[in-house]
Coordinates of C-alpha atoms and ligand atoms in Angstrom, one line a residue:
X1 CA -22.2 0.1 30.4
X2 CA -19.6 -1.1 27.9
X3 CA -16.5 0.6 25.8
X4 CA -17.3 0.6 22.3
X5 CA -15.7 1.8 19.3
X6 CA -17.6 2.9 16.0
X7 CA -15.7 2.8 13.0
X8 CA -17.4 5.4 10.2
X9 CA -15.8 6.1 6.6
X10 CA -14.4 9.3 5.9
X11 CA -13.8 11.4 2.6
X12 CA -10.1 13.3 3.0
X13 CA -9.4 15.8 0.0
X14 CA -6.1 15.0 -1.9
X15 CA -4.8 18.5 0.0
X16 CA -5.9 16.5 3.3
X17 CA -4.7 13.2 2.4
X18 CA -1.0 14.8 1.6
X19 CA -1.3 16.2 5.2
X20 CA -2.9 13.0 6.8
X21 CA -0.1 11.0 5.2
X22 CA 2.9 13.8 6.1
X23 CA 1.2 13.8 9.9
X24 CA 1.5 9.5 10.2
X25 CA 4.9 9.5 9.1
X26 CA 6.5 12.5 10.8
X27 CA 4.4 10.4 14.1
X28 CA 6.2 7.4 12.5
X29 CA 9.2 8.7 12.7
X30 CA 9.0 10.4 16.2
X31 CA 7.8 7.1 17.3
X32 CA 10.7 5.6 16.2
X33 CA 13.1 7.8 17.5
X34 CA 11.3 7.9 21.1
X35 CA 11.5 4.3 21.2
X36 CA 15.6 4.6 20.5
X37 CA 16.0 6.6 23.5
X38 CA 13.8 4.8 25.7
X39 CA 15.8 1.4 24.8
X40 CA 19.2 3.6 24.7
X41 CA 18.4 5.3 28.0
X42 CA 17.8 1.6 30.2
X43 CA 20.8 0.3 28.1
X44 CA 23.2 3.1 29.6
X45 CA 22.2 3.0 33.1
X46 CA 19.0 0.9 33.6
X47 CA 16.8 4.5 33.2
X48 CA 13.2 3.6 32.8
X49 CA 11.6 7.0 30.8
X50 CA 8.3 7.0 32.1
X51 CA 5.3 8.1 29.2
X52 CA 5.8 11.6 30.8
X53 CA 9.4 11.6 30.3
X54 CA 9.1 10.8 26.7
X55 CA 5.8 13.4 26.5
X56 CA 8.2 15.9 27.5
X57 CA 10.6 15.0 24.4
X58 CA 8.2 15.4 22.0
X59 CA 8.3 19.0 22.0
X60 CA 11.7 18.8 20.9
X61 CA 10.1 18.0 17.5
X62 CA 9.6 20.8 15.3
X63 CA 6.3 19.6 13.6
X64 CA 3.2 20.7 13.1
X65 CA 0.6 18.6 14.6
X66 CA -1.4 18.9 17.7
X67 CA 0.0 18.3 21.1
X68 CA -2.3 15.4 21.9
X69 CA -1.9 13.8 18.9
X70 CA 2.3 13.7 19.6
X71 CA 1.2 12.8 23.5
X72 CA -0.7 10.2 22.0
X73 CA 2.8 8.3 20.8
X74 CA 4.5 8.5 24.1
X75 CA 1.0 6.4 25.1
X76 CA 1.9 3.7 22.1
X77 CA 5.5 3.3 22.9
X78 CA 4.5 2.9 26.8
X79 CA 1.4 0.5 26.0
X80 CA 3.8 -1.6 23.9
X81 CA 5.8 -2.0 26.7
X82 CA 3.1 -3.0 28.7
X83 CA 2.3 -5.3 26.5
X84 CA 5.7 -6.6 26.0
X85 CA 5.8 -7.4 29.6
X86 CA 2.6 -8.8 30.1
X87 CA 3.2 -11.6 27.5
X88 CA 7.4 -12.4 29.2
X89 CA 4.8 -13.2 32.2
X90 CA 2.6 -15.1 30.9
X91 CA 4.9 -17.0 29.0
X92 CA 2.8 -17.6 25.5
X93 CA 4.6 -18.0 22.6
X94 CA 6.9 -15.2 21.6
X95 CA 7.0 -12.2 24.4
X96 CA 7.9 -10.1 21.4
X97 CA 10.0 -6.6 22.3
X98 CA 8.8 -3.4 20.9
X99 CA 9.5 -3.1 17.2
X100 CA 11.2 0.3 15.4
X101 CA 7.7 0.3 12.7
X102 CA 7.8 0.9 9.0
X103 CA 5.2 3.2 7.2
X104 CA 3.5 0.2 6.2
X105 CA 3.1 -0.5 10.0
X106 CA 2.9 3.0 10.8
X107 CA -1.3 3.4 10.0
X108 CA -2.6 5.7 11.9
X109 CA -3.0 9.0 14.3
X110 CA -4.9 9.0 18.3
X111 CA -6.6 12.6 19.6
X112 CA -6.7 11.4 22.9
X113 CA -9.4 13.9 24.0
X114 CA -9.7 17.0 22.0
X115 CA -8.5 18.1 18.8
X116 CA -11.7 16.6 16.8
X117 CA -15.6 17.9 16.6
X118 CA -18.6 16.0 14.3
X119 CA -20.2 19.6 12.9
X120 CA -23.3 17.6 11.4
X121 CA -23.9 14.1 10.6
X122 CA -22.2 14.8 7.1
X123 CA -18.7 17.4 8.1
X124 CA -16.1 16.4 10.6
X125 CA -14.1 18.6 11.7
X126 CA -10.3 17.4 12.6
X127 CA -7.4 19.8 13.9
X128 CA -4.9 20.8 11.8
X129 CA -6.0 18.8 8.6
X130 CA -9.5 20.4 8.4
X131 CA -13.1 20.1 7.4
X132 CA -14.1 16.6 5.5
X133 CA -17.1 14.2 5.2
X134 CA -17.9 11.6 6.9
X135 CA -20.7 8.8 6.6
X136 CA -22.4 8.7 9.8
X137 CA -24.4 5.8 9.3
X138 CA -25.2 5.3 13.1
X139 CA -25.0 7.4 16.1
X140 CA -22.0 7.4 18.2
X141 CA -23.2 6.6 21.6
X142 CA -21.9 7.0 25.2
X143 CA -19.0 9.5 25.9
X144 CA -16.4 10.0 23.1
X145 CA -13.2 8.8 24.3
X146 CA -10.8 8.7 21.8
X147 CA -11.1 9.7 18.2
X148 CA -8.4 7.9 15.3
X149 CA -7.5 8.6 12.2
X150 CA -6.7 5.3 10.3
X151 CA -5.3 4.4 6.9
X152 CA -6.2 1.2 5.1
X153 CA -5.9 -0.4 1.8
X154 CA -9.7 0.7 0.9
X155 CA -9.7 4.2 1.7
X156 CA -9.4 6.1 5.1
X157 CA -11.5 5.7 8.1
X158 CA -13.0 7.8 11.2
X159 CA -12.9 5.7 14.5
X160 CA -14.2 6.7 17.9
X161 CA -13.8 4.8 20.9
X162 CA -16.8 5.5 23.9
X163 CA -17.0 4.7 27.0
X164 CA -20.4 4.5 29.0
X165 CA -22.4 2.6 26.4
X166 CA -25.4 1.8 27.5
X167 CA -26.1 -2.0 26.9
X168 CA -29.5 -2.2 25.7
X169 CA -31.3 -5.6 27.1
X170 CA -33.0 -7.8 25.2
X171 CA -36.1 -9.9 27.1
X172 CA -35.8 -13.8 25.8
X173 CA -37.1 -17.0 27.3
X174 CA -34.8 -19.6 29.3
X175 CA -33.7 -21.7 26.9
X176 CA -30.5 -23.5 26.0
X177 CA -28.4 -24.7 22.7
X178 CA -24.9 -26.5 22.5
X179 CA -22.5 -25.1 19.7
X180 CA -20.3 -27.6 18.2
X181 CA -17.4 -26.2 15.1
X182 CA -18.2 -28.1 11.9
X183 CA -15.6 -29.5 9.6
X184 CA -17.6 -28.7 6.4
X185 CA -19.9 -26.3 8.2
X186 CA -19.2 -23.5 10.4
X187 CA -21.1 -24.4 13.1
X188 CA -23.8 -27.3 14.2
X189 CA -26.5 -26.5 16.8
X190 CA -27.7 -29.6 19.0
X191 CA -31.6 -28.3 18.0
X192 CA -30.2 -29.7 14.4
X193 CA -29.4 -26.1 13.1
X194 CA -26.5 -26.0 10.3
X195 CA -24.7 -22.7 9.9
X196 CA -23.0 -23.0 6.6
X197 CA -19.7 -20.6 5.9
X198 CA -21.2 -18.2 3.6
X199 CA -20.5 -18.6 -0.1
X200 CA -19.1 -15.3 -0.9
X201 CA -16.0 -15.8 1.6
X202 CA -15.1 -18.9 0.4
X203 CA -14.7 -17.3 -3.4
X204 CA -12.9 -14.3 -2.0
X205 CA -10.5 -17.2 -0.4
X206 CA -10.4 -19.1 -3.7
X207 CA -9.4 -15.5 -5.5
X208 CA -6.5 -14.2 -2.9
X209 CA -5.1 -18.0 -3.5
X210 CA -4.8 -17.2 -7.2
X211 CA -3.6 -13.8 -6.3
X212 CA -0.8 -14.7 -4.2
X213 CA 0.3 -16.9 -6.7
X214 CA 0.2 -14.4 -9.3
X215 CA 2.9 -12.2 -7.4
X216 CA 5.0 -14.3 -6.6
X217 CA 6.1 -14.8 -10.3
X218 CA 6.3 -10.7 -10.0
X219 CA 10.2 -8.9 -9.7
X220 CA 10.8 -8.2 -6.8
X221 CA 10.9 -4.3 -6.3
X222 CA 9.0 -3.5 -9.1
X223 CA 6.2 -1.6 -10.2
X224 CA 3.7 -4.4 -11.1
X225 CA 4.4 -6.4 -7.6
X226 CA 3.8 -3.3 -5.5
X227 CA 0.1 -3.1 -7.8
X228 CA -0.5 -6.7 -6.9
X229 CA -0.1 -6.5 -3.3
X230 CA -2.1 -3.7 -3.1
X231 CA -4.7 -5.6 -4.9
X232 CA -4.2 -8.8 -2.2
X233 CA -3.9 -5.6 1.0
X234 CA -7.7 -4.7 -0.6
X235 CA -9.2 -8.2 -1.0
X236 CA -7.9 -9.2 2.7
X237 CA -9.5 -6.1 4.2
X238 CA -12.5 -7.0 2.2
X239 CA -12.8 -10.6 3.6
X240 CA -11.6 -9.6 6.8
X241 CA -15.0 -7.4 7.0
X242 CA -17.1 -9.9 5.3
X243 CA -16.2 -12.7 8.0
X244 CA -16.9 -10.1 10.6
X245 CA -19.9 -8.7 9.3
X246 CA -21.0 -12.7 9.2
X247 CA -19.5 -12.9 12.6
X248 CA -21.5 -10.5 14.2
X249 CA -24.8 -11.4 12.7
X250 CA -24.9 -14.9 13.1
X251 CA -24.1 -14.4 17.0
X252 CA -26.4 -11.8 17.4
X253 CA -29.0 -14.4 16.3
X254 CA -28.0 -17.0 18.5
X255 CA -27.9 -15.2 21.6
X256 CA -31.6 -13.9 20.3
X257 CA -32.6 -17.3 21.0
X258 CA -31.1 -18.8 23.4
X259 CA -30.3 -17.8 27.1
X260 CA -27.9 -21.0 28.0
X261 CA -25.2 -21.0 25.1
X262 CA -22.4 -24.1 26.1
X263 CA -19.6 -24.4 23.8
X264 CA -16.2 -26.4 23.8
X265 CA -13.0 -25.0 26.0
X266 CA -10.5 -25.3 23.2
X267 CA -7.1 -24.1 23.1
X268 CA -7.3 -21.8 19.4
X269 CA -3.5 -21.6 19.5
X270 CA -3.4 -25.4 19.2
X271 CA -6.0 -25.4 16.2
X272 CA -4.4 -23.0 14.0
X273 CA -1.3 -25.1 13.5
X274 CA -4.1 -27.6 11.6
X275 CA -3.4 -28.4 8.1
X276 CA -6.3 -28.2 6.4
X277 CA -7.3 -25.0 5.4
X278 CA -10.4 -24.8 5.6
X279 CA -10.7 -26.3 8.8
X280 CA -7.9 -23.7 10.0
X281 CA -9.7 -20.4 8.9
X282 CA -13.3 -22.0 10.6
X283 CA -10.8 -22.2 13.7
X284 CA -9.8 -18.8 13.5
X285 CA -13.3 -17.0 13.3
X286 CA -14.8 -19.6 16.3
X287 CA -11.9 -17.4 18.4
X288 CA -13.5 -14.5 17.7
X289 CA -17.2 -15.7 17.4
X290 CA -16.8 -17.0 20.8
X291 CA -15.7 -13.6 22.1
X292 CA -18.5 -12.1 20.5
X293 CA -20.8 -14.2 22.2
X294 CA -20.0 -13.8 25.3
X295 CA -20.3 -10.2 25.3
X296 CA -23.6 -10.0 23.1
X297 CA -25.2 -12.6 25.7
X298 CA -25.0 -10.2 28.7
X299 CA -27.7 -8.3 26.7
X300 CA -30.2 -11.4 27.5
X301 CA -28.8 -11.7 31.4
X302 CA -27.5 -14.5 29.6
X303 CA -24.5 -17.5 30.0
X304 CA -21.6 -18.4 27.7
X305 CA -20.4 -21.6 29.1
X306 CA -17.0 -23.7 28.3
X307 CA -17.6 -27.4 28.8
X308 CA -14.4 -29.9 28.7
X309 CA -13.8 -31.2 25.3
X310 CA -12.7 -34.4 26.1
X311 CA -15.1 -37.0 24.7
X312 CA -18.0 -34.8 23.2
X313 CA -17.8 -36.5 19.7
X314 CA -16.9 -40.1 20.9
X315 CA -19.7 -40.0 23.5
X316 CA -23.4 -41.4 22.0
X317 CA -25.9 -38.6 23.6
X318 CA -28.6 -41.1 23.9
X319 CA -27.0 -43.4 26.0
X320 CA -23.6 -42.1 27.0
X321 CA -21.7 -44.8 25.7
X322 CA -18.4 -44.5 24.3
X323 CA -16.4 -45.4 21.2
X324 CA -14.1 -44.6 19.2
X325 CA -14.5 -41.8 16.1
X326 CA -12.0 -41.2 13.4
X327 CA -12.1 -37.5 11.6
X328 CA -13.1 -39.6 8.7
X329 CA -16.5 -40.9 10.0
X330 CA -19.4 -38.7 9.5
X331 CA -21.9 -40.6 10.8
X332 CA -21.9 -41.2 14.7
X333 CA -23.4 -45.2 14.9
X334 CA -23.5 -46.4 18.5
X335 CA -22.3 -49.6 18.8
X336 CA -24.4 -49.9 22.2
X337 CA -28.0 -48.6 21.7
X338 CA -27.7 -48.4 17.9
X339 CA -28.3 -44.4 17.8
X340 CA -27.8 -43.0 14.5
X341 CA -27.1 -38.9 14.2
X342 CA -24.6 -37.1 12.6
X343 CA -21.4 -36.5 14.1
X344 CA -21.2 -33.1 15.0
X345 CA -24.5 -32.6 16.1
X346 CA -23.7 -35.8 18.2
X347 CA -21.0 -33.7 19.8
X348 CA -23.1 -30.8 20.0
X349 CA -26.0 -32.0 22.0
X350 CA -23.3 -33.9 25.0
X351 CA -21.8 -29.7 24.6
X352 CA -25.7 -28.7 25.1
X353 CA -25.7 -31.2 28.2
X354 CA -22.3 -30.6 30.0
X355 CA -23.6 -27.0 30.1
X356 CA -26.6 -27.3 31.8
X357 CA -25.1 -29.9 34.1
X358 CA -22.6 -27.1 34.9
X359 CA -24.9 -24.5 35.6
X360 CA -27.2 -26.7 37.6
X361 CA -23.5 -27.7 39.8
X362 CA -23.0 -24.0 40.0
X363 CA -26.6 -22.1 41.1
X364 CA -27.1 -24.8 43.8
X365 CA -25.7 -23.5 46.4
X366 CA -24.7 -19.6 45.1
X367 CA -26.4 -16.7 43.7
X368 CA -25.4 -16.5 39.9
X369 CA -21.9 -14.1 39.4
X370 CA -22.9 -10.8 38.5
X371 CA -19.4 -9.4 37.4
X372 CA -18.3 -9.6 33.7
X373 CA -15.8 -12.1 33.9
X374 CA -17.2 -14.6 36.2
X375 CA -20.2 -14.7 33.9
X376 CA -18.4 -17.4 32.0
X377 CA -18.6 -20.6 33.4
X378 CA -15.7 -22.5 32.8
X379 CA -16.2 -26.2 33.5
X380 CA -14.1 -28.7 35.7
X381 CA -12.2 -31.3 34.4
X382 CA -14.3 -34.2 35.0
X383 CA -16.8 -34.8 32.1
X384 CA -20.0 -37.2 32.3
X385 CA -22.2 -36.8 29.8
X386 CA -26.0 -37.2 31.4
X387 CA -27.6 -40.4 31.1
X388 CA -31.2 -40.6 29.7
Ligands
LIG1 ZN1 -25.9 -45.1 22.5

């Protein structure tokens, strides 16, 4: 059983739009000032207003929306607090104290419960706004959670969040692969698989380049900027969909194949800071590809695991000997045994063999983890690349 959320697009009338629009920003607003008195309050004399404190206030607010969609704010104000605190603990980067939010923050409305009903797979029917289509191109599944409202710079959008999915399992054979992140590619398998970046997202990156340029010879303030950052808000939501739409599929087929998936522990928030471009936005999606993997591989009974880094590229996978390898080199030559291969699918196969030597250390002497988290393995420290 999982929580997922299915995202469908949805065809307000301009009637509903002007209320949708009125509805966010009188909930911006009331965000806004509930956040004031929740800071105000603990300023005066340390008063912490609990989410039902500030539910309370909200009918103070002469508005017409539906109750859970105002209790549904209190919940944002007290999760970004939450939040807020969780990251002054963990000490990462900027902790980051709840923010008053502009309308261009501002981009959506929760029903927590009720409030919402889908009358056919073409009409849903939302409180207080009314009747409008929808495209339900799948079937919602588990039990309906949550249901959102969202704004974006393509049109609007229904979203439903469920709970109680049932994972559907997928029979495979025990095999195993090693993932290693490509500099010109996106990915290298150690079976000699190349996954290129798909051709359409580098153009859209080419165009939002020339894009960005083009406004920032616009005045500020005026009419022709606000029309070209609308254009750039569009094209960024489009690639941002592209990339995950490419995201999903090419992990799906991967964990198709293979039961044993190793990959490289690396710290993302190190990577972005890399100058190249390219090489920067690859970084980014291997975050989220990884995350995808490692839920999409529980489908197969499957394992994710993280091997150390250290060495997997300067390491010859024939006969573990190693040397040194500038970015620059392509080729991996071992100066020992004289093994020739390519260097990322070098690195790849010592990923593909730290991970089986880790999941051999770990089922010796215990029965595999069954809960979520402990499915992936992360590796120790030390790092010896099998010898052949
Ligand atoms: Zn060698």
């Amino acid at each position: 059983m999982a929580t997922q959320n299915f995202r469908f697009r949805i065809y307000p009338s301009h009637k509903q739009i002007n209320k949708l629009n009125k509805t966010i920003s009188n909930c911006c607003f009331i965000y806004n000032k509930l956040l004031e008195v929740k800071v105000n309050a603990y300023k005066k004399d340390k008063t912490n207003l609990s989410q039902f404190d500030l539910n309370k206030l909200t009918k103070d607010f002469n508005v017409p929306i539906h109750s859970q969609v105002l209790q549904n704010i209190s919940k944002r104000i007290n999760d970004a607090f939450n939040h807020f605190f969780r990251r002054v603990k963990e000490k990462k980067g900027k902790a980051g104290f709840p923010r008053f939010k502009t309308l261009n923050k501002y981009k959506s409305i929760t029903f927590p419960q009720s409030g919402f009903k889908l009358l056919s797979n073409k009409k849903l029917s939302v409180s207080k706004i009314g009747n409008m289509p929808i495209v339900l191109h799948r079937v919602p599944k588990g039990k309906m959670k949550t249901f959102t409202i969202k704004r974006t710079a393509i049109g609007w959008f229904a979203i439903f969040s469920c709970q109680d999915v049932p994972i559907e399992k997928i029979e495979i054979k025990d095999n195993h692969i090693g993932i290693d992140i490509g500099i010109e590619s996106f990915a290298v398998l150690s079976n000699g698989t190349k996954i290129e970046n798909p051709k359409f997202l580098r153009k859209s990156e080419k165009k939002i380049f020339k894009l960005q340029r083009r406004l920032s010879r616009k005045k500020k303030g005026s009419a022709n900027r606000k029309k070209e950052r609308f254009k750039i808000a569009k094209l960024h939501e489009r690639i941002f969909n592209q990339r995950q739409n490419f995201l999903h599929k090419t992990s799906f087929e991967i964990i198709k194949q293979f039961k044993i998936i190793s990959v490289e522990k690396l710290n993302i928030r190190n990577m972005v800071k890399n100058h190249h471009l390219a090489k920067s936005i690859n970084d980014a999606s291997w975050g989220c590809f990884l995350q995808m993997l490692s839920y999409k591989v529980e489908r197969t009974g499957g394992q994710l695991v993280r091997v150390n880094p250290k060495n997997t590229s300067r390491t010859c996978s024939r006969c573990g000997n190693i040397q040194d390898m500038p970015l620059s080199k392509r080729q991996f030559k071992c100066l020992s045994c004289g093994f020739v291969c390519h260097r990322d699918l070098n690195a790849s196969i010592n990923i593909d063999t730290a991970g089986q030597a880790e999941i051999s250390n770990a089922c010796g002497d215990t029965v595999r983890p069954s809960s979520e988290k402990a499915r992936v393995v992360e590796a120790g420290t030390t790092y010896e690349p099998a010898l052949p």
